[in-house]
Each structure stands twice: as structure tokens, then as C-alpha cells.
Amino acid sequence: MTSKSPVLVDLKFDPKVVATALKTAFPDRGYINLADPAHRDRDLTAVDYALLWKPAPDLFRRAPNLKLIFSGGAGVDSLIGLDGLPDVPMVRFVDRSLTVRMSEWVALQCLMHLRDVVGHIQNQRKRVWGKQVAPEAREVTVGMMGLGVLAQDAAAKLQAIGFNVIGWSRSAKQIKGMQTFDAGALDAFLGRTDILVGLLPLTPETTGIYNASLFAKLRRNGPLGALGQPVFINAGRGKSQVQADITAAIENGVLGGASLDVFEVEPLPADDPLWAHENVIITPHDAAVSEEYALMRHVEEQIVRFERGEPLQFLVDKRRGY
Ligand code: NDP
Ligand code: OXD
């Protein structure tokens, strides 16, 4: 009987959490965890599988016989384009818990802006009784840019709250209860959008897509109460946004507010002007973190499928870039 290949793990997550999750993972094949000093110098030439998030630059040279690569996250932009990336299938992380967390974050941000939570907190600190009459969610249109796994779940939850939700994606889609627009209909989509939610992967086409010209096409004088201007929310990738344009749009009133989980440079530098804007909500790329136990289970399940000759799930189309 041939022995099973261990799983090579190079995840730039919290090393303690990864080590704990690995204790019970891959019992019949084992693993090589490059974060563990005891594993660091192991021979990787016979390894078939690698689970990666921001891997070491020499990883593909040290592990030249990989058959399958797993992304430690839903996004694969940090893997695609890496020097030496072998031409083997790549599986990304799609997981219930990650999806649910993202939907919670998106719903939270939409409600924060709908109900001007920041304004209320400022009033509270000043002991001001500043009553506001917010629009109802149904009066507000949330436009989702990207209609993949995460955006579709978030959209359903926003609809349950009452928002009117529309969506835009590369290929045309039919989704119950939602007006959708394909790539060629971007301007029509933007012109109906009060709260823009970005859940796009980072590819050459989506780099810098959230810029001044796009913000200027969002619906103006919409129902967003005290704000009156559209809001931009992004949890996709930071390099899809032109950050200087967001700052300018907030300052010149093209945008009434923003919620950003991702940034051109992470961590967001301490001197970035976005930190200081009262109507910008910043979270440190933690809208939906990968849960390590679920990640290991997902990798195990896909390896079992692979070894049985069954089709893999959540395959990345490397040509498209996501
Ligand atoms: P999916 O691959 O399921 O969906 C991507 C969507 O974007 C699809 O609808 C796709 O269109 C659309 N799209 C891609 N390129 C274009 C384009 N050029 N023009 C128009 N639409 C485009 O991804 P997920 O929903 O799982 O994840 C989305 C992204 O969220 C990830 O790539 C990652 O960057 C980010 N993310 C962020 C996290 C965080 O904590 N902030 C956590 C997890 C993910 P089509 O349907 O036609 O293919
Ligand atoms: C991901 C992320 O892509 O956490 O999963 O950003």
C-alpha cells in the first residue's frame, strides 16, 4: 500500500490557532506545518497537497511535485501570479461560517449608515438628544458589485431586513427577487444604487474599479436621510479601490459615508486620512476570517474527492483570476 502524502501547510494566520487546529487534522496522512520550527527544513519534494495563504517565496521550488493547491481564504489574488505557481488545480475556501460572518458584516454596515449610528454615538458623547427620522430599508437600494457566494448570501439577508437589493456581475444572472445587471450595464446599475457594496475578487479587471468616476455615477439625492448622498461599503479587496478617490469623495460630498474592511495597503498606515473621517467606518480586514477547523475539514474533504477521482468543488478559474 502506498502511503498518503501529507498536507503542506503555509498559512500566515495566527500560528497558535493553526497549530491547535492541525492537532486533530489529517489523522491518516499527517501534515508539514512550515510555521513549526521542527518542520521548517523538511524535504517537500514528495508532497502532493499544499494549503497556502501568503506562502514563502521559495515554496514552489521546494515543493515541485504538488498536485493540488488550496487557498486558505476565499480570495486567491495573493496566490495567482506568484512566481513558480505550478499548473495544477487550485481550490478556494468556501464555507458556511465564513459566508455567514460576511453577511453579518454587510448587514451591520448597511444598517449603520441607514440609521446614522455614528451620528447617534457622537450625539450621545455630547449628551445631545438628537432625534432623527431614518428612511425605511425598503426605500433604500443596495447595489451589490459581485454576485458570488458571499454577495448572494448577504443579498438574501439584506432583503430579509427589507432593503431593495440589486446586483451586478460579469455574467448575467437570474436571482429571485433581485434586479440584476451584467458587465455591460454598470452605469444603469450604479444610477439606481444608494448603498454600494463591493464583494468582487481582485483581478486585473477589478483593480481600481471603485474610483471617482464610479462614485459620481451613484444615485444622488436618494433617501439616505441626514446623509442624502450615497454610501460605499467594501469587503472585497483593497486594491479594487482608489483610496485617494474615496477620501476626496467623502470630503467633497460625492459620498455620504463609507465602510471599509480592506485597503490598498494593509494594515492601513497610521497617517492615512481615512482614519480621521467621522463618517468612515474602518474594520481591519476581519469581516469574515477563515475558521481554521472548518478550513482543515474542507481541505480533507476535497483531498478525499480528488483521490477517489471525483470532481473537486470550489475550483478557481486561473484564467479569469477568481
Ligand atoms: P465568488 O467567486 O463566488 O464571486 C465573485 C463575483 O464577482 C462573481 O459574481 C463574479 O461574476 C463577480 N466578478 C468577478 N470579476 C468581475 C468583473 N470583472 N466584473 C463583474 N463582476 C465580476 O467570490 P466570493 O463571493 O466567495 O468572494 C468574493 C471576494 O470577497 C473574494 O474574492 C475575496 O477577495 C473577498 N473576501 C473578503 C473577505 C474579508 O474578510 N474581507 C473574506 C472572504 C472573501 P460571475 O458570477 O459572472 O463570475
Ligand atoms: C479571504 C479573506 O479571501 O479573508 O478569505 O480575505
CSV table of C-alpha atoms and ligand atoms in Angstrom, one decimal:
chain,number,residue,atom,x,y,z
A,1,MET,CA,0.0,0.0,0.0
A,2,THR,CA,1.4,3.4,-0.9
A,3,SER,CA,1.5,5.9,1.9
A,4,LYS,CA,-0.6,9.1,1.6
A,5,SER,CA,1.0,12.4,1.0
A,6,PRO,CA,1.0,14.8,4.0
A,7,VAL,CA,-0.5,18.2,3.6
A,8,LEU,CA,2.0,21.0,3.4
A,9,VAL,CA,0.6,24.0,5.4
A,10,ASP,CA,2.0,27.5,5.0
A,11,LEU,CA,-0.6,29.9,6.4
A,12,LYS,CA,0.3,33.4,7.6
A,13,PHE,CA,-2.5,33.3,10.1
A,14,ASP,CA,-2.2,33.2,13.9
A,15,PRO,CA,0.4,30.4,14.3
A,16,LYS,CA,-1.0,29.2,17.6
A,17,VAL,CA,-4.5,28.8,16.2
A,18,VAL,CA,-3.3,27.0,13.2
A,19,ALA,CA,-1.1,24.6,15.3
A,20,THR,CA,-4.1,23.9,17.5
A,21,ALA,CA,-6.4,23.1,14.6
A,22,LEU,CA,-3.8,20.9,13.0
A,23,LYS,CA,-3.6,18.7,16.1
A,24,THR,CA,-6.7,16.9,15.0
A,25,ALA,CA,-6.4,17.4,11.3
A,26,PHE,CA,-5.4,14.9,8.6
A,27,PRO,CA,-5.0,12.0,11.0
A,28,ASP,CA,-4.3,9.4,8.3
A,29,ARG,CA,-1.8,11.4,6.3
A,30,GLY,CA,-0.2,14.0,8.6
A,31,TYR,CA,1.0,17.5,7.7
A,32,ILE,CA,4.1,19.6,7.5
A,33,ASN,CA,3.5,23.0,9.1
A,34,LEU,CA,6.1,25.5,7.9
A,35,ALA,CA,5.3,27.7,10.9
A,36,ASP,CA,6.6,25.0,13.2
A,37,PRO,CA,10.4,25.2,13.6
A,38,ALA,CA,10.6,21.4,13.8
A,39,HIS,CA,9.0,21.1,10.3
A,40,ARG,CA,10.7,24.0,8.6
A,41,ASP,CA,13.6,22.1,7.0
A,42,ARG,CA,11.6,19.1,5.9
A,43,ASP,CA,12.0,17.7,2.4
A,44,LEU,CA,9.0,18.8,0.4
A,45,THR,CA,9.8,17.1,-2.9
A,46,ALA,CA,7.2,14.2,-2.4
A,47,VAL,CA,4.4,16.4,-1.2
A,48,ASP,CA,1.1,16.4,-3.2
A,49,TYR,CA,-1.0,18.9,-1.5
A,50,ALA,CA,-0.4,22.5,-0.2
A,51,LEU,CA,-2.7,24.7,1.9
A,52,LEU,CA,-1.4,28.3,1.4
A,53,TRP,CA,-2.0,31.9,2.5
A,54,LYS,CA,0.8,34.2,1.5
A,55,PRO,CA,3.3,31.4,1.1
A,56,ALA,CA,7.1,31.6,1.4
A,57,PRO,CA,8.7,32.8,-1.9
A,58,ASP,CA,10.7,29.6,-2.3
A,59,LEU,CA,7.8,27.3,-1.6
A,60,PHE,CA,7.1,26.1,-5.1
A,61,ARG,CA,10.8,25.5,-5.7
A,62,ARG,CA,11.0,23.4,-2.6
A,63,ALA,CA,7.7,21.5,-3.4
A,64,PRO,CA,8.0,20.9,-7.1
A,65,ASN,CA,5.5,18.0,-7.3
A,66,LEU,CA,2.3,19.5,-6.0
A,67,LYS,CA,-0.9,18.1,-7.5
A,68,LEU,CA,-3.4,20.3,-5.8
A,69,ILE,CA,-3.2,23.8,-4.1
A,70,PHE,CA,-5.7,25.1,-1.5
A,71,SER,CA,-6.2,28.7,-0.8
A,72,GLY,CA,-6.5,29.5,2.9
A,73,GLY,CA,-9.1,32.1,2.1
A,74,ALA,CA,-12.0,32.7,-0.3
A,75,GLY,CA,-9.9,35.1,-2.4
A,76,VAL,CA,-6.9,33.8,-4.4
A,77,ASP,CA,-5.4,37.0,-5.6
A,78,SER,CA,-2.3,36.5,-3.3
A,79,LEU,CA,-1.7,33.1,-5.0
A,80,ILE,CA,-2.4,33.8,-8.6
A,81,GLY,CA,0.5,35.3,-10.3
A,82,LEU,CA,3.0,34.0,-7.7
A,83,ASP,CA,6.4,33.1,-9.2
A,84,GLY,CA,6.7,29.4,-9.9
A,85,LEU,CA,2.9,28.7,-9.3
A,86,PRO,CA,2.5,25.2,-10.8
A,87,ASP,CA,-0.2,24.5,-13.4
A,88,VAL,CA,-2.3,22.3,-11.1
A,89,PRO,CA,-5.9,22.7,-9.9
A,90,MET,CA,-6.5,25.4,-7.2
A,91,VAL,CA,-9.4,25.1,-4.7
A,92,ARG,CA,-10.5,28.2,-2.8
A,93,PHE,CA,-12.2,28.2,0.6
A,94,VAL,CA,-16.0,28.3,0.5
A,95,ASP,CA,-17.5,27.7,3.9
A,96,ARG,CA,-20.8,28.3,5.7
A,97,SER,CA,-19.2,30.1,8.7
A,98,LEU,CA,-17.2,32.5,6.5
A,99,THR,CA,-20.2,33.3,4.4
A,100,VAL,CA,-22.4,33.9,7.4
A,101,ARG,CA,-19.8,36.2,9.0
A,102,MET,CA,-19.5,38.2,5.8
A,103,SER,CA,-23.3,38.6,5.6
A,104,GLU,CA,-23.4,39.8,9.2
A,105,TRP,CA,-20.7,42.4,8.5
A,106,VAL,CA,-22.5,43.7,5.3
A,107,ALA,CA,-25.9,43.8,7.1
A,108,LEU,CA,-24.3,45.6,10.0
A,109,GLN,CA,-22.7,48.3,7.8
A,110,CYS,CA,-25.8,48.9,5.8
A,111,LEU,CA,-27.8,49.4,9.0
A,112,MET,CA,-25.1,51.6,10.5
A,113,HIS,CA,-25.5,54.0,7.6
A,114,LEU,CA,-29.3,53.7,7.3
A,115,ARG,CA,-29.7,54.6,10.9
A,116,ASP,CA,-26.7,57.0,11.2
A,117,VAL,CA,-25.3,55.1,14.1
A,118,VAL,CA,-22.1,57.1,14.1
A,119,GLY,CA,-24.1,60.4,14.3
A,120,HIS,CA,-26.1,59.0,17.3
A,121,ILE,CA,-22.9,57.9,19.1
A,122,GLN,CA,-21.4,61.4,18.6
A,123,ASN,CA,-24.6,62.9,20.0
A,124,GLN,CA,-24.6,60.6,22.9
A,125,ARG,CA,-21.0,61.5,23.8
A,126,LYS,CA,-22.1,65.2,23.8
A,127,ARG,CA,-25.3,64.4,25.8
A,128,VAL,CA,-27.4,65.7,22.8
A,129,TRP,CA,-30.9,64.4,22.3
A,130,GLY,CA,-30.6,64.4,18.5
A,131,LYS,CA,-33.7,62.6,17.2
A,132,GLN,CA,-33.5,61.5,13.6
A,133,VAL,CA,-36.1,60.1,11.3
A,134,ALA,CA,-34.4,57.4,9.2
A,135,PRO,CA,-35.8,56.1,5.9
A,136,GLU,CA,-37.2,52.6,6.0
A,137,ALA,CA,-34.8,50.0,4.5
A,138,ARG,CA,-37.3,49.3,1.7
A,139,GLU,CA,-36.8,52.9,0.4
A,140,VAL,CA,-33.0,52.3,0.1
A,141,THR,CA,-31.4,50.4,-2.8
A,142,VAL,CA,-28.3,48.4,-2.0
A,143,GLY,CA,-26.3,47.5,-5.1
A,144,MET,CA,-24.0,44.5,-4.8
A,145,MET,CA,-20.9,44.6,-7.0
A,146,GLY,CA,-20.2,40.9,-7.5
A,147,LEU,CA,-22.9,38.3,-7.1
A,148,GLY,CA,-20.9,35.3,-6.0
A,149,VAL,CA,-21.2,33.1,-2.9
A,150,LEU,CA,-20.7,35.9,-0.4
A,151,ALA,CA,-22.7,38.6,-2.1
A,152,GLN,CA,-25.7,36.3,-2.8
A,153,ASP,CA,-26.0,35.3,0.9
A,154,ALA,CA,-25.6,38.9,2.0
A,155,ALA,CA,-28.2,40.0,-0.5
A,156,ALA,CA,-30.7,37.5,0.8
A,157,LYS,CA,-30.2,38.7,4.3
A,158,LEU,CA,-30.5,42.4,3.3
A,159,GLN,CA,-33.7,41.6,1.5
A,160,ALA,CA,-35.0,39.9,4.7
A,161,ILE,CA,-34.3,43.1,6.6
A,162,GLY,CA,-36.3,45.0,3.9
A,163,PHE,CA,-33.7,46.6,1.6
A,164,ASN,CA,-34.3,46.7,-2.1
A,165,VAL,CA,-31.3,44.8,-3.4
A,166,ILE,CA,-29.9,44.9,-6.9
A,167,GLY,CA,-26.7,43.2,-8.3
A,168,TRP,CA,-24.0,43.5,-10.9
A,169,SER,CA,-21.7,40.7,-12.1
A,170,ARG,CA,-19.5,39.7,-15.0
A,171,SER,CA,-22.1,37.2,-16.4
A,172,ALA,CA,-25.8,37.8,-16.4
A,173,LYS,CA,-27.7,36.2,-13.5
A,174,GLN,CA,-31.3,35.4,-12.6
A,175,ILE,CA,-31.8,35.7,-8.8
A,176,LYS,CA,-35.2,35.6,-7.3
A,177,GLY,CA,-36.5,38.9,-6.1
A,178,MET,CA,-33.5,40.9,-7.4
A,179,GLN,CA,-32.9,43.0,-10.4
A,180,THR,CA,-29.5,42.1,-11.9
A,181,PHE,CA,-27.2,43.7,-14.3
A,182,ASP,CA,-24.4,42.2,-16.4
A,183,ALA,CA,-20.9,43.7,-17.0
A,184,GLY,CA,-22.2,46.0,-19.8
A,185,ALA,CA,-24.9,47.6,-17.7
A,186,LEU,CA,-22.7,49.0,-15.0
A,187,ASP,CA,-23.9,52.6,-15.4
A,188,ALA,CA,-27.6,51.7,-15.2
A,189,PHE,CA,-26.8,49.6,-12.0
A,190,LEU,CA,-24.9,52.5,-10.4
A,191,GLY,CA,-27.6,55.0,-11.2
A,192,ARG,CA,-30.1,53.0,-9.1
A,193,THR,CA,-27.7,52.4,-6.1
A,194,ASP,CA,-27.8,54.3,-2.8
A,195,ILE,CA,-25.5,51.9,-0.9
A,196,LEU,CA,-22.8,50.3,-3.0
A,197,VAL,CA,-21.5,47.0,-1.6
A,198,GLY,CA,-18.2,45.7,-3.1
A,199,LEU,CA,-17.7,42.0,-3.0
A,200,LEU,CA,-15.6,41.5,-6.0
A,201,PRO,CA,-12.4,39.4,-6.3
A,202,LEU,CA,-9.2,41.2,-7.2
A,203,THR,CA,-8.3,40.7,-10.8
A,204,PRO,CA,-6.8,42.9,-13.5
A,205,GLU,CA,-10.4,44.0,-14.5
A,206,THR,CA,-11.4,44.9,-10.9
A,207,THR,CA,-8.2,46.7,-9.9
A,208,GLY,CA,-9.0,50.3,-9.2
A,209,ILE,CA,-12.7,49.8,-10.2
A,210,TYR,CA,-14.0,51.8,-7.2
A,211,ASN,CA,-12.8,55.2,-8.3
A,212,ALA,CA,-14.0,58.8,-8.6
A,213,SER,CA,-15.8,58.3,-11.9
A,214,LEU,CA,-17.7,55.3,-10.5
A,215,PHE,CA,-18.7,57.1,-7.3
A,216,ALA,CA,-20.0,60.0,-9.4
A,217,LYS,CA,-22.5,57.7,-11.1
A,218,LEU,CA,-24.2,56.5,-7.9
A,219,ARG,CA,-27.8,57.8,-7.3
A,220,ARG,CA,-27.8,61.2,-5.7
A,221,ASN,CA,-30.4,62.9,-3.5
A,222,GLY,CA,-31.6,59.4,-2.6
A,223,PRO,CA,-33.5,58.6,0.6
A,224,LEU,CA,-30.5,58.2,2.9
A,225,GLY,CA,-31.9,60.7,5.5
A,226,ALA,CA,-29.4,63.0,7.0
A,227,LEU,CA,-26.7,61.8,4.7
A,228,GLY,CA,-28.6,62.4,1.4
A,229,GLN,CA,-25.6,61.0,-0.5
A,230,PRO,CA,-24.7,57.5,-1.5
A,231,VAL,CA,-22.5,55.3,0.7
A,232,PHE,CA,-19.7,52.9,-0.3
A,233,ILE,CA,-19.0,49.7,1.5
A,234,ASN,CA,-16.1,47.4,0.5
A,235,ALA,CA,-15.1,44.0,1.9
A,236,GLY,CA,-13.7,42.5,-1.4
A,237,ARG,CA,-10.2,43.6,-1.8
A,238,GLY,CA,-8.4,46.9,-1.1
A,239,LYS,CA,-6.6,47.2,-4.4
A,240,SER,CA,-10.0,47.4,-6.2
A,241,GLN,CA,-10.5,50.8,-4.6
A,242,VAL,CA,-8.6,54.0,-5.4
A,243,GLN,CA,-8.3,55.2,-1.8
A,244,ALA,CA,-7.4,58.8,-2.6
A,245,ASP,CA,-10.7,59.0,-4.5
A,246,ILE,CA,-12.7,57.7,-1.6
A,247,THR,CA,-11.1,60.3,0.7
A,248,ALA,CA,-11.8,63.0,-1.9
A,249,ALA,CA,-15.4,61.8,-2.4
A,250,ILE,CA,-16.1,61.9,1.3
A,251,GLU,CA,-14.6,65.3,1.6
A,252,ASN,CA,-16.4,66.8,-1.4
A,253,GLY,CA,-19.7,65.2,-0.6
A,254,VAL,CA,-19.9,62.8,-3.5
A,255,LEU,CA,-20.1,60.0,-0.9
A,256,GLY,CA,-22.0,60.5,2.4
A,257,GLY,CA,-20.1,57.7,4.1
A,258,ALA,CA,-18.1,54.6,3.7
A,259,SER,CA,-17.4,51.3,5.5
A,260,LEU,CA,-14.1,49.7,4.5
A,261,ASP,CA,-12.7,46.3,5.7
A,262,VAL,CA,-10.0,46.1,3.0
A,263,PHE,CA,-7.3,48.6,1.9
A,264,GLU,CA,-4.7,49.2,-0.8
A,265,VAL,CA,-2.0,48.7,1.9
A,266,GLU,CA,-2.8,46.6,5.0
A,267,PRO,CA,-2.5,47.4,7.8
A,268,LEU,CA,-3.9,50.8,6.8
A,269,PRO,CA,-1.0,53.2,7.6
A,270,ALA,CA,-1.5,55.3,10.7
A,271,ASP,CA,-1.2,58.6,8.8
A,272,ASP,CA,-3.9,57.7,6.2
A,273,PRO,CA,-6.6,60.4,6.2
A,274,LEU,CA,-9.4,57.9,6.1
A,275,TRP,CA,-8.8,57.1,9.8
A,276,ALA,CA,-10.0,60.6,10.8
A,277,HIS,CA,-13.2,60.8,8.9
A,278,GLU,CA,-16.2,60.7,11.1
A,279,ASN,CA,-18.5,59.0,8.5
A,280,VAL,CA,-15.9,56.4,7.5
A,281,ILE,CA,-16.1,53.1,9.4
A,282,ILE,CA,-12.9,51.1,9.3
A,283,THR,CA,-12.5,47.4,10.2
A,284,PRO,CA,-9.1,45.6,10.0
A,285,HIS,CA,-9.8,43.0,7.3
A,286,ASP,CA,-11.8,40.9,9.7
A,287,ALA,CA,-15.3,41.0,8.1
A,288,ALA,CA,-15.1,37.2,7.5
A,289,VAL,CA,-12.0,35.4,8.7
A,290,SER,CA,-11.3,31.8,7.8
A,291,GLU,CA,-12.1,29.5,10.7
A,292,GLU,CA,-9.2,27.1,10.9
A,293,TYR,CA,-11.0,23.9,11.9
A,294,ALA,CA,-13.5,24.4,9.1
A,295,LEU,CA,-10.6,25.1,6.7
A,296,MET,CA,-8.8,21.8,7.6
A,297,ARG,CA,-12.1,19.8,7.2
A,298,HIS,CA,-12.7,21.4,3.8
A,299,VAL,CA,-9.2,20.5,2.7
A,300,GLU,CA,-9.6,16.9,3.9
A,301,GLU,CA,-12.9,16.6,2.1
A,302,GLN,CA,-11.5,17.9,-1.2
A,303,ILE,CA,-8.5,15.6,-1.0
A,304,VAL,CA,-10.8,12.6,-0.4
A,305,ARG,CA,-12.7,13.6,-3.5
A,306,PHE,CA,-9.5,14.1,-5.5
A,307,GLU,CA,-8.1,10.7,-4.5
A,308,ARG,CA,-11.4,9.0,-5.4
A,309,GLY,CA,-11.4,10.6,-8.8
A,310,GLU,CA,-14.5,12.7,-8.0
A,311,PRO,CA,-14.8,16.3,-9.3
A,312,LEU,CA,-13.3,19.0,-7.0
A,313,GLN,CA,-15.5,21.7,-5.6
A,314,PHE,CA,-14.8,25.4,-5.5
A,315,LEU,CA,-12.2,25.3,-8.3
A,316,VAL,CA,-10.6,28.5,-9.3
A,317,ASP,CA,-10.6,29.5,-12.9
A,318,LYS,CA,-7.0,30.8,-13.1
A,319,ARG,CA,-7.5,32.4,-16.5
A,320,ARG,CA,-10.4,34.6,-15.0
A,321,GLY,CA,-8.4,35.1,-11.9
A,322,TYR,CA,-11.0,34.0,-9.3
B,1,NDP,P1,-17.1,34.4,-6.0
B,1,NDP,O1,-16.0,33.9,-6.9
B,1,NDP,O2,-18.1,33.4,-5.5
B,1,NDP,O3,-17.9,35.6,-6.7
B,1,NDP,C1,-17.2,36.6,-7.3
B,1,NDP,C2,-18.2,37.5,-8.0
B,1,NDP,O4,-17.6,38.6,-8.6
B,1,NDP,C3,-19.0,36.8,-9.1
B,1,NDP,O5,-20.3,37.1,-9.2
B,1,NDP,C4,-18.3,37.3,-10.4
B,1,NDP,O6,-19.1,37.3,-11.6
B,1,NDP,C5,-18.0,38.7,-10.0
B,1,NDP,N1,-16.9,39.3,-10.8
B,1,NDP,C6,-15.6,38.9,-10.9
B,1,NDP,N2,-15.0,39.6,-11.8
B,1,NDP,C7,-15.8,40.5,-12.3
B,1,NDP,C8,-15.8,41.6,-13.2
B,1,NDP,N3,-14.6,41.8,-13.9
B,1,NDP,N4,-16.9,42.3,-13.5
B,1,NDP,C9,-18.0,42.0,-12.8
B,1,NDP,N5,-18.2,41.0,-11.9
B,1,NDP,C10,-17.1,40.3,-11.6
B,1,NDP,O7,-16.4,35.1,-4.7
B,1,NDP,P2,-16.9,35.2,-3.2
B,1,NDP,O8,-18.2,35.8,-3.2
B,1,NDP,O9,-16.7,33.9,-2.5
B,1,NDP,O10,-15.8,36.2,-2.6
B,1,NDP,C11,-15.6,37.5,-3.2
B,1,NDP,C12,-14.4,38.1,-2.7
B,1,NDP,O11,-14.5,38.5,-1.3
B,1,NDP,C13,-13.1,37.2,-2.6
B,1,NDP,O12,-12.5,37.1,-3.9
B,1,NDP,C14,-12.2,38.0,-1.6
B,1,NDP,O13,-11.4,38.9,-2.3
B,1,NDP,C15,-13.2,38.7,-0.7
B,1,NDP,N6,-13.3,38.2,0.7
B,1,NDP,C16,-13.0,39.1,1.7
B,1,NDP,C17,-13.1,38.7,3.0
B,1,NDP,C18,-12.9,39.7,4.1
B,1,NDP,O14,-12.8,39.3,5.2
B,1,NDP,N7,-12.9,41.0,3.8
B,1,NDP,C19,-13.3,37.3,3.3
B,1,NDP,C20,-13.6,36.5,2.2
B,1,NDP,C21,-13.5,36.9,0.9
B,1,NDP,P3,-19.6,36.0,-12.3
B,1,NDP,O15,-20.7,35.5,-11.3
B,1,NDP,O16,-20.2,36.4,-13.5
B,1,NDP,O17,-18.5,35.0,-12.3
B,2,OXD,C1,-10.4,35.8,2.2
B,2,OXD,C2,-10.1,36.8,3.1
B,2,OXD,O1,-10.2,35.9,1.0
B,2,OXD,O2,-10.1,36.6,4.4
B,2,OXD,O3,-10.9,34.7,2.7
B,2,OXD,O4,-9.9,38.0,2.7
